[in-house]
XYZ file of C-alpha atoms in Angstrom:
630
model
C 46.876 -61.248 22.867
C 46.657 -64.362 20.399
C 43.400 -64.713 18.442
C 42.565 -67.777 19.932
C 42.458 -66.065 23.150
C 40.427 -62.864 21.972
C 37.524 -65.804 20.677
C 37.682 -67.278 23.730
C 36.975 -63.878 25.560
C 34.466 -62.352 23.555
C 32.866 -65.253 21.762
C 31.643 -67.716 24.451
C 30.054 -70.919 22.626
C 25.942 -71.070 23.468
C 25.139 -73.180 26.375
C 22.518 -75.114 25.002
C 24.831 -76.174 22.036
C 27.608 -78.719 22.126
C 31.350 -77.269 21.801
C 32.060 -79.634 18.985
C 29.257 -78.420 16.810
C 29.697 -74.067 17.408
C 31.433 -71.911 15.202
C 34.000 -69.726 15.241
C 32.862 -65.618 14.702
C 35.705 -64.250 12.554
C 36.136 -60.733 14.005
C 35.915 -57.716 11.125
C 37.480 -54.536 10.237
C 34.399 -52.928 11.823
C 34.623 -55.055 14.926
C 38.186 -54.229 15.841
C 37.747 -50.979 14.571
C 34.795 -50.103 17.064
C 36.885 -52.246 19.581
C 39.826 -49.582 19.626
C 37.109 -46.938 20.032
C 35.910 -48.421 23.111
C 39.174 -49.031 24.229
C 40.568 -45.560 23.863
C 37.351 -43.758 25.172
C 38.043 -46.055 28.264
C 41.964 -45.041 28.970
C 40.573 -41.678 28.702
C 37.298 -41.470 30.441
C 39.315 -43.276 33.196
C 41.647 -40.389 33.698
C 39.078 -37.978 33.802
C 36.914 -40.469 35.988
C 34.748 -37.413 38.378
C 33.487 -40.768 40.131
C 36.978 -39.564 42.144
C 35.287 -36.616 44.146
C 33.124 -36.551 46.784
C 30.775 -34.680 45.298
C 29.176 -34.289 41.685
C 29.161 -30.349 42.373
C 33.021 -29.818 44.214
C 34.822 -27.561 41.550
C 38.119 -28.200 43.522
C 39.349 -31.259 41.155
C 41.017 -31.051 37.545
C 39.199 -28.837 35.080
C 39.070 -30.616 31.784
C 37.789 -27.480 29.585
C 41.131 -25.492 31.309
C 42.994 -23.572 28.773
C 45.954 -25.879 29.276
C 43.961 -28.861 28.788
C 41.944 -27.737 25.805
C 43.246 -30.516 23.372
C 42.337 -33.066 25.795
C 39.241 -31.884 26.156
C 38.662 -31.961 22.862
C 40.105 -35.771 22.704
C 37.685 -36.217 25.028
C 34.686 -35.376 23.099
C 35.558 -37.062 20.729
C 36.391 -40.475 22.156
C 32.554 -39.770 23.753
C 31.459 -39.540 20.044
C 33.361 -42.423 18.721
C 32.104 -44.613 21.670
C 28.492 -43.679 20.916
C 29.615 -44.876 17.126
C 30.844 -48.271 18.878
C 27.315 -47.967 21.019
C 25.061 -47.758 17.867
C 27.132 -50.776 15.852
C 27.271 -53.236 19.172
C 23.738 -53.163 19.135
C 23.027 -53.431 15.789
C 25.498 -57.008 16.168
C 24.234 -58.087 19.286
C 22.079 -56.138 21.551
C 23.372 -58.586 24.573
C 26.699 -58.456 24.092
C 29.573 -57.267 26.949
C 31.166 -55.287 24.784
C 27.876 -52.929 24.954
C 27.822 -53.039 28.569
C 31.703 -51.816 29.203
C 30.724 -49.049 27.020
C 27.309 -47.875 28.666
C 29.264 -48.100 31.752
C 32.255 -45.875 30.022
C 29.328 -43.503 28.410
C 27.745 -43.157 31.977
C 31.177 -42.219 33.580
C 31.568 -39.983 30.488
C 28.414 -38.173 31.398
C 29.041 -37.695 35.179
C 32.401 -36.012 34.195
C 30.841 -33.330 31.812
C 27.748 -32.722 34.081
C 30.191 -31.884 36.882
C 32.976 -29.726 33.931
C 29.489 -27.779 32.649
C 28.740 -27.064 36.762
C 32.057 -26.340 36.894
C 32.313 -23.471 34.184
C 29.091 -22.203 34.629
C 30.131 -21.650 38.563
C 33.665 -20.657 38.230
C 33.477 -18.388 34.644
C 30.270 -16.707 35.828
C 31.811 -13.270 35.876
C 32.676 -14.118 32.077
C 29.164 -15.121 31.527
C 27.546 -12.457 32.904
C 24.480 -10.798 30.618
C 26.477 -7.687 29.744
C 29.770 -9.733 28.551
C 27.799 -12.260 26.795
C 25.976 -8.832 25.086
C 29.210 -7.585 24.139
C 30.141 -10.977 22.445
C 26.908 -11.889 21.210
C 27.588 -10.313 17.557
C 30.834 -13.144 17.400
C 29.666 -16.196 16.061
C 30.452 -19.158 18.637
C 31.313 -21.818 15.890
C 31.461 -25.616 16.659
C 34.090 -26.729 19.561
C 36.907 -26.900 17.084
C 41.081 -28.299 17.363
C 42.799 -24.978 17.882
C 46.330 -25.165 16.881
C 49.159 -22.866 19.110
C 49.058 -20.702 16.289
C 45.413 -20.979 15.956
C 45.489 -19.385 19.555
C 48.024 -16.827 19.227
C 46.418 -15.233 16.055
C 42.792 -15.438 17.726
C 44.489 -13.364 21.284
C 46.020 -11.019 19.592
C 42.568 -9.617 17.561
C 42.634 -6.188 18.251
C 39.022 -5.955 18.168
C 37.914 -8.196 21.015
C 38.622 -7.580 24.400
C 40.469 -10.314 27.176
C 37.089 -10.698 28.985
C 34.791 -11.162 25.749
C 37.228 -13.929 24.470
C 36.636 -15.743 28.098
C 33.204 -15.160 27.467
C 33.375 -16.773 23.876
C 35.740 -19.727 25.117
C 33.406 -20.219 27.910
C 30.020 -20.276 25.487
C 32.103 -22.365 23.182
C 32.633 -25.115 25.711
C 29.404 -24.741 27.499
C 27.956 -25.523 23.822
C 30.503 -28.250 23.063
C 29.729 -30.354 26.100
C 25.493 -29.661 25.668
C 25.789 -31.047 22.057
C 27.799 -34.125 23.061
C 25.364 -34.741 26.664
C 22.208 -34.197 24.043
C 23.755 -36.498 21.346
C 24.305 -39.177 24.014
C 20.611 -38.503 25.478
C 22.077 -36.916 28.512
C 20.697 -33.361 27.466
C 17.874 -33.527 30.807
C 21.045 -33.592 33.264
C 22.355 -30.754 31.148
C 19.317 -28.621 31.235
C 18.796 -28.841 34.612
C 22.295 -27.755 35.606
C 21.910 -25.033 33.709
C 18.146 -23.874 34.447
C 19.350 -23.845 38.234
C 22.412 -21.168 37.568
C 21.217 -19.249 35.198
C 17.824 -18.724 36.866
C 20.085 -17.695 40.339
C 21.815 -15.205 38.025
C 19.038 -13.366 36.810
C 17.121 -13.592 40.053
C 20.047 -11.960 41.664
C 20.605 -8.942 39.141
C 16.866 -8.427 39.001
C 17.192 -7.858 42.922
C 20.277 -5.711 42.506
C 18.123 -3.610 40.381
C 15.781 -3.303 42.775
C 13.061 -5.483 41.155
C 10.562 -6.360 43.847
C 9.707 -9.731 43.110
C 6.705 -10.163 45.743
C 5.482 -6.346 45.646
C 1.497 -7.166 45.150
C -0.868 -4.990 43.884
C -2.391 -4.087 47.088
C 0.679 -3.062 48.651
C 1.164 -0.900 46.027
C -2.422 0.659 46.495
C -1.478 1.472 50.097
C 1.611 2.823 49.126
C 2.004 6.925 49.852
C 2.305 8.648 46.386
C 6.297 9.658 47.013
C 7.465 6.445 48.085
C 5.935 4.746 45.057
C 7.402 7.654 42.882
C 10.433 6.189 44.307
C 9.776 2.972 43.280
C 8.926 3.954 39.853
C 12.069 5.462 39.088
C 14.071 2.623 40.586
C 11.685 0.489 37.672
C 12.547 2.863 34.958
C 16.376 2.381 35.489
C 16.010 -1.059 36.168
C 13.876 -1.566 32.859
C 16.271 -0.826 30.540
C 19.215 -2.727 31.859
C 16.736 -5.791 32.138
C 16.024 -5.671 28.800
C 18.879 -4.566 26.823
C 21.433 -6.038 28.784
C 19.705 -9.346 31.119
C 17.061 -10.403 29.130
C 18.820 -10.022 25.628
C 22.309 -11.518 27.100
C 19.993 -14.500 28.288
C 18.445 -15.377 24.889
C 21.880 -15.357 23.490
C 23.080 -17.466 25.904
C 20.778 -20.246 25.441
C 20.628 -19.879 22.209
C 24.308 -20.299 21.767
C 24.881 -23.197 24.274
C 21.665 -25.165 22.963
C 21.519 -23.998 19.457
C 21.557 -28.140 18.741
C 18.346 -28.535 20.551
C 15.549 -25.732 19.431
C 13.114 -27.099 22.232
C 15.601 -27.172 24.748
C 16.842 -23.944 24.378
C 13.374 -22.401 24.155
C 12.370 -24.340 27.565
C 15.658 -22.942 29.573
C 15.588 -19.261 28.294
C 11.836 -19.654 29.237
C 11.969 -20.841 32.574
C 14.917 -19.180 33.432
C 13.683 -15.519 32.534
C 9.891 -16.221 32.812
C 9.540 -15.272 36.517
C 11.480 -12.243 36.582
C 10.114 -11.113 33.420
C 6.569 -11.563 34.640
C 7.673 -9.324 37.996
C 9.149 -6.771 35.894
C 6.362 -6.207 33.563
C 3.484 -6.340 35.562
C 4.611 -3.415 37.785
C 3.329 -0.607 35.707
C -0.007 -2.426 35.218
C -0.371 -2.481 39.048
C 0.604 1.296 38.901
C -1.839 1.639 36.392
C -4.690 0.484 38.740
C -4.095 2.683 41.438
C -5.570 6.248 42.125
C -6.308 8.195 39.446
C -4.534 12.040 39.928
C -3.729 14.407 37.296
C -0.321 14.724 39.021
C 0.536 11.105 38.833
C -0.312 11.388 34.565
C 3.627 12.101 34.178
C 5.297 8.910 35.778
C 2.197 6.947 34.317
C 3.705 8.459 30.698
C 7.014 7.758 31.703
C 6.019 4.381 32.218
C 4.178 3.978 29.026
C 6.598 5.530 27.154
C 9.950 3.014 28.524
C 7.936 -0.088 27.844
C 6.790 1.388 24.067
C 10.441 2.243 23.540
C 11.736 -1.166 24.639
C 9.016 -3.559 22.369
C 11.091 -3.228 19.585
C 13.648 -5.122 21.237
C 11.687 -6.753 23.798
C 9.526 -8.765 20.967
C 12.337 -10.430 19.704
C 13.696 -11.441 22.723
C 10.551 -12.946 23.848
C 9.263 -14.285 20.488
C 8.997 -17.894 21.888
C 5.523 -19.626 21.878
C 6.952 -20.329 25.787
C 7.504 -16.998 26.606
C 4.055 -15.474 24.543
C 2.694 -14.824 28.296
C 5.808 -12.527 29.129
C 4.843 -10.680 25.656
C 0.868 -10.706 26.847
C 2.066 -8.907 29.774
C 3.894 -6.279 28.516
C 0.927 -5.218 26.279
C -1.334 -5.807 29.010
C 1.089 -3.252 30.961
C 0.966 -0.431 27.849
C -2.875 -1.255 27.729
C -3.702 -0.411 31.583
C -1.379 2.578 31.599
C -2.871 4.154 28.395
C -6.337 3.415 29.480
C -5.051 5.531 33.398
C -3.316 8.052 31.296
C -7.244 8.496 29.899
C -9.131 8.335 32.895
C -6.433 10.958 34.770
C -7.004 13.078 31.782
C -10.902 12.701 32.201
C -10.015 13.764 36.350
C -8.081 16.625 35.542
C -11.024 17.737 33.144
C -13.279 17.306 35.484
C -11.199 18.969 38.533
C -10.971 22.262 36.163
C -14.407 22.476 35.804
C -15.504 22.031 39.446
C -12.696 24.649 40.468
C -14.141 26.550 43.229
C -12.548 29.546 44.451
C -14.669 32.709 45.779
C -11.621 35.083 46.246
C -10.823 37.233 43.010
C -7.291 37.743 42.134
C -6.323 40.939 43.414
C -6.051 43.688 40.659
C -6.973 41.247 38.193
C -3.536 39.040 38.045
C -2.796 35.842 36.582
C -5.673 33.151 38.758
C -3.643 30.182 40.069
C -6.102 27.945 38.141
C -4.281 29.449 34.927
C -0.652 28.728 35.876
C -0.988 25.299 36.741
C -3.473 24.487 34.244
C -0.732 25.831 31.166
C 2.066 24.178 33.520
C 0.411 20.994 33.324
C -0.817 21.088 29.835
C 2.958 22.248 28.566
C 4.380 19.466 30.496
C 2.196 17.117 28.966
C 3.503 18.106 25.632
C 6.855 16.399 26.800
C 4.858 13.254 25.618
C 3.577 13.856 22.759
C 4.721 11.380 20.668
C 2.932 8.605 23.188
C 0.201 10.534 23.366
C -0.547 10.611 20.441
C -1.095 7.019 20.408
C -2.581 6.941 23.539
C -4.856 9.278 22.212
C -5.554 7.658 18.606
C -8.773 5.958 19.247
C -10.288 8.455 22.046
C -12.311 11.159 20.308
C -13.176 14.239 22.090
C -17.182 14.207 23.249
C -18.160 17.451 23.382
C -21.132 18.296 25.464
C -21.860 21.671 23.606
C -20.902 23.338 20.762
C -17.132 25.064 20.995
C -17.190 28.717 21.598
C -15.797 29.862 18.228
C -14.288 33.153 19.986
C -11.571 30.703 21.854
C -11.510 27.304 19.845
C -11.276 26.272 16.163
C -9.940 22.681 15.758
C -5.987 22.984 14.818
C -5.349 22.517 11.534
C -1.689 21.793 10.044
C -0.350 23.988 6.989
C -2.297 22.082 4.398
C -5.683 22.331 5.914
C -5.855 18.208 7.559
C -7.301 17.986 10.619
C -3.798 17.401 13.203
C -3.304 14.863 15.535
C -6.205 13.426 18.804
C -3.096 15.090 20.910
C -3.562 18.624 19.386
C -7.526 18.424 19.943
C -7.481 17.471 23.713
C -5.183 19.648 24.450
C -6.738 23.077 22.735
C -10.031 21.497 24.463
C -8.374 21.092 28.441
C -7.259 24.996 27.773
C -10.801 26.461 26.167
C -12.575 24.165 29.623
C -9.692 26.433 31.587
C -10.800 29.622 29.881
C -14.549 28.976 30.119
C -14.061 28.928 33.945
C -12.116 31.927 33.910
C -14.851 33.604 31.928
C -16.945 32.312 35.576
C -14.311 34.040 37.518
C -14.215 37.003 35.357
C -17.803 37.899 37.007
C -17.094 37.996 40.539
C -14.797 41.879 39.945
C -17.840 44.436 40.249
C -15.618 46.793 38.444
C -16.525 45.437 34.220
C -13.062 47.094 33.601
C -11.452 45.450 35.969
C -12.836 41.716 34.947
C -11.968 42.410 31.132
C -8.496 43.489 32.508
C -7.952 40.009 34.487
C -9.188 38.153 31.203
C -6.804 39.978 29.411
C -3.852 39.194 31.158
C -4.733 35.534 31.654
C -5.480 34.817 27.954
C -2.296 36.396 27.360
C -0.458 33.890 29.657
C -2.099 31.159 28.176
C -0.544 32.704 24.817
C 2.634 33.472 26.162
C 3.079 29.553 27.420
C 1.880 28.313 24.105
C 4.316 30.828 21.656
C 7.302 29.344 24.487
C 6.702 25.312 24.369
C 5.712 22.737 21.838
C 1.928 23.634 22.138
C 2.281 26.097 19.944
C 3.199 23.553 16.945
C 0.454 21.395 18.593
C -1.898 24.382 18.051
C -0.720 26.112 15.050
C -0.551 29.112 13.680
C -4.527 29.922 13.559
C -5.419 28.663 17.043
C -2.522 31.763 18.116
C -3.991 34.083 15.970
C -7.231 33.728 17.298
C -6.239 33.830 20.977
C -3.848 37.177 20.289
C -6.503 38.972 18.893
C -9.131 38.148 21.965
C -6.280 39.346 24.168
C -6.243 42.465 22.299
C -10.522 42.779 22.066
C -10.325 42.128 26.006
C -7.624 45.450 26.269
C -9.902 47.382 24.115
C -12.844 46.394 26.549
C -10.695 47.664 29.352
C -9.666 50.606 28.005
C -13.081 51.493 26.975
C -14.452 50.642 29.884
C -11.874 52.032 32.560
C -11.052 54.812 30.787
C -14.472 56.100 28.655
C -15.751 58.641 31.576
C -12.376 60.366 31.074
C -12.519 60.563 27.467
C -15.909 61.913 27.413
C -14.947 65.234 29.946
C -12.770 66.334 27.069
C -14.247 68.549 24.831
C -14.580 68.208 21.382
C -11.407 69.430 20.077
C -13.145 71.510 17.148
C -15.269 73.835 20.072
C -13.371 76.533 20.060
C -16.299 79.083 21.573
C -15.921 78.295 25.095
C -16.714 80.047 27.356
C -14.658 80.455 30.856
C -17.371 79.218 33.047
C -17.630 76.419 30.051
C -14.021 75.520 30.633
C -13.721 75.697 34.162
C -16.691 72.995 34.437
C -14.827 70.816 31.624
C -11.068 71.106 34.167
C -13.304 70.063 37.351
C -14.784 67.353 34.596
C -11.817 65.799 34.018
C -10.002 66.421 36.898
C -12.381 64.372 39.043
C -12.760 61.781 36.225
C -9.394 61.529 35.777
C -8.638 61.216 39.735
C -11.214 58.315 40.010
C -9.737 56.570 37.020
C -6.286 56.730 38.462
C -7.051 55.818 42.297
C -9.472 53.106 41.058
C -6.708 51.915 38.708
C -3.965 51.985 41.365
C -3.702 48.547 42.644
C -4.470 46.539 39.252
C -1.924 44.891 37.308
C -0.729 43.706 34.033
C 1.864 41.279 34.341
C 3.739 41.117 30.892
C 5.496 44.237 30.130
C 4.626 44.361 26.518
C 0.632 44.075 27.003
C 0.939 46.561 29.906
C 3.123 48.940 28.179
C 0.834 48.619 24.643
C -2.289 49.893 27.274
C -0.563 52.438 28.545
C 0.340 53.848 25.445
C -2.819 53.039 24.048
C -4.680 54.902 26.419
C -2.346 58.013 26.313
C -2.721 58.355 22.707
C -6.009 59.221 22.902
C -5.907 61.165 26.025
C -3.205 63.177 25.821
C -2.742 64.894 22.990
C -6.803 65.881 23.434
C -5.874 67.143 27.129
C -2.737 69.032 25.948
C -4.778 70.475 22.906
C -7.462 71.627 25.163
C -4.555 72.936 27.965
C -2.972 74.854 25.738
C -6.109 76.295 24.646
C -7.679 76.969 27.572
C -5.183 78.004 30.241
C -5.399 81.527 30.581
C -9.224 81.599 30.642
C -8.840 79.683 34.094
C -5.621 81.186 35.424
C -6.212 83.316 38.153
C -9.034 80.088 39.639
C -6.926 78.565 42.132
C -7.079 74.514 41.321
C -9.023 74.935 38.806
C -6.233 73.015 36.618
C -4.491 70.344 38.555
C -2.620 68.245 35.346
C -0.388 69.569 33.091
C -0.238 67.170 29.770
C 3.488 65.518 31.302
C 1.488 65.092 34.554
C -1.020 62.462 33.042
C 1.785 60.516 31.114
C 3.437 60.489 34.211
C 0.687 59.485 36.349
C -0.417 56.663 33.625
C 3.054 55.293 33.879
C 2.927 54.572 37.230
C -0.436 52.151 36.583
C -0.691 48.564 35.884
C 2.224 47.679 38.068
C 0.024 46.148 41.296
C 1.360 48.670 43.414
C -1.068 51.311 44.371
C 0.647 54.001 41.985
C 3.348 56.160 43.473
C 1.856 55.520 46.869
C -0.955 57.696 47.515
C -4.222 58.246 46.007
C -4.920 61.272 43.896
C -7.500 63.641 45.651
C -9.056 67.879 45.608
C -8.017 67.727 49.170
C -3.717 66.672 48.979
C -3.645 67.638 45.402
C -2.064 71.404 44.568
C -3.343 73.307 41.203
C -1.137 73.850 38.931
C -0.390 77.574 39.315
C 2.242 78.572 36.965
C 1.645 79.041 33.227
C 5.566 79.873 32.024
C 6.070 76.512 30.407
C 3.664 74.830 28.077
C 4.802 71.467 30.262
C 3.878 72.565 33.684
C 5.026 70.497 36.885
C 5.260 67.031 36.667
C 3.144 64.895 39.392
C 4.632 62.485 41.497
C 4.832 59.959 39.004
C 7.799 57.568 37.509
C 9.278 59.253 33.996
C 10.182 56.629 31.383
């Protein structure tokens, strides 16, 4: 076009001055420079013109960002760019002139085209921006949306060390980010943000569901709930947890940081109302848990609770650390708060339930009480947790409402003489409440024997549990010593009391001037006092082999040798009295080995009346009596 023409066109003379008197503008460098701009942002905004479909959000027309249009695209952004340039001088010139109009109409076109191409890759590359791929990619750095030659592209497809689908993902965070700079730059960046809010938010909303995340589960539903089905839901939370937070959540952040890292507040205000919601139902299911009955059996899901969130802060801190999403963080330690305070106040319960036991049947024949097993069950399960325990624990002290029975609890101390952990104390406390009630049910045998004999064999279950789990390097060494040796003061009672009448009909193994009426007396002696021991003995029980077998022998070591002694001594005085000696010395090592077993002996009582004498004196060992041999 001639020059004169161009004047005439874009340099109208003023109304209110006379045509003779105007003059001429002489057009610049600048101004045909920012002319071109305008005029090759128009040719091709035009082509890409999204004013075309029906609808902003139809993904069935040309993709711009495709891979085969990639330098285009990139043309594209930066004809927006250079008509912004041509924006910013036109008004600086002359804020009314047409040229600024053509090119707010141009930018405006521009804009509806890369609202609808960042719907369009956030709809159709969704599988490629999924939380777990956009994980996998996060440690890439998405640089600025950059010319990529062919060879550019070849070198970058054939790296080894990314996969197919995490160089989608990158390409699609790269153009995601390329067209959220340029909308932001142009002042567009509210139509780009709420695009993006809407998708995202329906992604996370959906994988929250698919990981069974009950959004509108309130607090008094929960309450009603039936223990097992909310077990149920507790594990689905425990899986779902982790996945949320190392995978959705974390995936999230990156996203937005990556796409809006031009825009701090804007990236902060999507990740935060895009993740806010279902962050807020995630985390404030265990604090609903928290609030509902308190029952020593629920104390191990409550810990399992306590101890995913505590394991996740590490990386759910940083992933919230927004001033936006400082409520999502408030609830999580809200969460940890609640469950340590229930993990307490079950503790407290099961105290308290071990204390009002009440049970007026004795354990037959002085067995392990069903108070005992579950009490060490519980207490070795618990040490499972330790480690959150402890800190659950830290600030708790132990009240105790009397002084500590020295004889079953000294505080644990570690190898160098420090005082161990709250964890250790509670624990060593829960079992000495335990054996204080045992001590209660230890009373109710009317045989003393037979009580020392049940608080033998529970004391050494306790120790048994503790020398087979963690407790015992909760407890240490000293706390087992102690304990061992009561087990063995309790066998001693036993013995002494079960078996003293039978000791004492023995004679004193340096009276050698009996006389026969002397000895017969002392055989009837011990006969019957032996009898009564054994049929009285008959149905009681030690149940670990190496306690019952270290009685046994115990109490044949100082009755045998005595009886055999005496036997051998005094035989023939008594041999022609018919049952006047019923036990050879094998008989009573026989006879012991069939007690302790909770079985009534070898199945009938020892009595005068069924009972034969021993009547042959041609071996030392006599007939052996019904008994097992070992």
């Amino acid at each position: 076009m001639p020059r004169k023409g161009m004047r005439t066109i874009l340099f109208k003379p003023s109304p209110s001055r006379s045509p003779t008197r105007s003059t001429p503008h002489r057009l610049t460098f600048s101004d045909t420079l920012m002319d071109d701009n305008v005029e090759n942002a128009r040719e091709l905004i035009s082509k890409w013109d999204a004013s075309r479909s029906s609808s902003l959000y139809c993904v069935d027309v040309a993709n711009l960002f495709a891979s085969d249009n990639r330098y285009e695209a990139q043309q594209y952004l930066n004809s927006i760019k250079d008509l912004q340039t041509a924006m910013q001088y036109y008004i600086s010139q002359d804020p009314t002139s047409d040229k600024l109009v053509l090119a707010q109409n141009l930018m405006q076109i521009a804009m509806k085209k890369l609202e609808k191409e960042f719907y369009i890759i956030l709809k159709s590359r969704r599988q490629h921006l999924d939380p777990e791929s956009v994980s996998r990619t996060s440690r890439s750095s998405v640089s600025e949306f950059e010319d990529e030659s062919e060879e550019d592209e070849l070198s970058r497809v054939g790296e080894d060390s990314i996969s197919e689908v995490e160089l989608v993902s990158m390409d699609a965070m790269k153009d995601l980010k390329a067209i959220a700079e340029c909308m932001i730059g142009a002042g567009y960046g509210k139509e780009c943000v709420k695009i993006f809010k809407i998708i995202r938010k329906s992604v996370v909303d959906e994988a929250l569901y698919h990981l069974n995340v009950e959004s509108r589960l309130s607090l008094a539903q929960i309450q009603k709930m039936d223990w097992e089905v909310l077990e149920v839901k507790i594990k689905a939370w425990l899986n779902a947890v982790k996945v949320a937070v190392k995978t959705l959540f974390y995936g999230e952040r990156v996203l937005c940081d990556q796409v809006f890292s031009s825009s701090p507040s804007l990236k902060e205000s999507c990740f935060a109302d895009i993740t806010r919601e279902g962050a807020l139902s995630l985390f404030v299911f265990p604090e609903n848990v928290a609030k509902c009955k308190k029952a020593p059996e629920r104390i191990f899901r409550t810990l399992d609770l306590y101890e995913a969130i505590a394991d996740l802060w590490t990386e759910i801190e940083p992933i919230f650390d927004l001033e936006s999403t400082s409520t999502i963080r408030q609830q999580v330690i809200n969460s940890l708060n609640k469950l340590g305070e229930a993990v307490r106040a079950i503790l407290t319960e099961f105290e308290t339930a071990i204390s009002k036991f009440n049970s007026k049947a004795a354990v037959p024949g002085g067995g392990i009480h069903p108070l005992t097993r579950y009490v060490m069950n519980y207490i070795t399960f618990l040490t499972d947790y330790s480690g959150v325990l402890t800190d659950i624990l830290a600030d708790w002290p132990l009240t105790v409402p009397s002084p500590l029975p020295e004889a079953y609890f000294g505080s644990p101390v570690s190898a160098d003489g420090t005082s161990t952990s709250s964890i250790s104390i509670r624990l060593a406390w829960l079992i000495l409440v335990m054996l204080c009630k045992l001590d209660g049910k230890a009373e109710m045998y009317k045989d003393v024997a037979l009580s020392y004999l049940f608080l033998a064999n529970n004391l050494q279950y306790v120790v048994n549990k503790v020398q087979k789990s963690n407790l015992k390097l909760l407890l240490g060494d000293e706390w087992m010593e102690k304990h061992e040796e009561k087990v063995r003061q309790y066998a001693s009672n036993y013995e002494r009391m079960g078996w003293s009448k039978v000791f004492a009909a023995l004679p004193d193994a340096n009276d050698n001037q009996m006389t026969t009426p002397q000895v017969t007396e002392c055989f009837k002696r011990f006969n019957s006092s032996f009898e009564d021991a054994y049929n009285n003995q008959a149905s009681w029980v030690v149940s670990d082999s190496k306690l019952r077998d270290q009685i046994k022998v115990s109490v044949a070591r100082k009755l045998v040798p005595v009886y055999r002694e005496f036997y051998g001594k005094s035989r023939q005085l008594v041999a022609r009295k018919e049952g006047i000696v019923r036990f050879a010395p094998d008989d009573l090592e026989n006879y012991l080995s069939d007690l302790l077993f909770g079985t009534g002996g070898s199945g009938s009582n020892l009595s005068l009346s069924t009972s034969s004498s021993v009547s042959s004196f041609s071996s030392s060992s006599g007939h052996s009596r019904g008994g097992r041999r070992r």
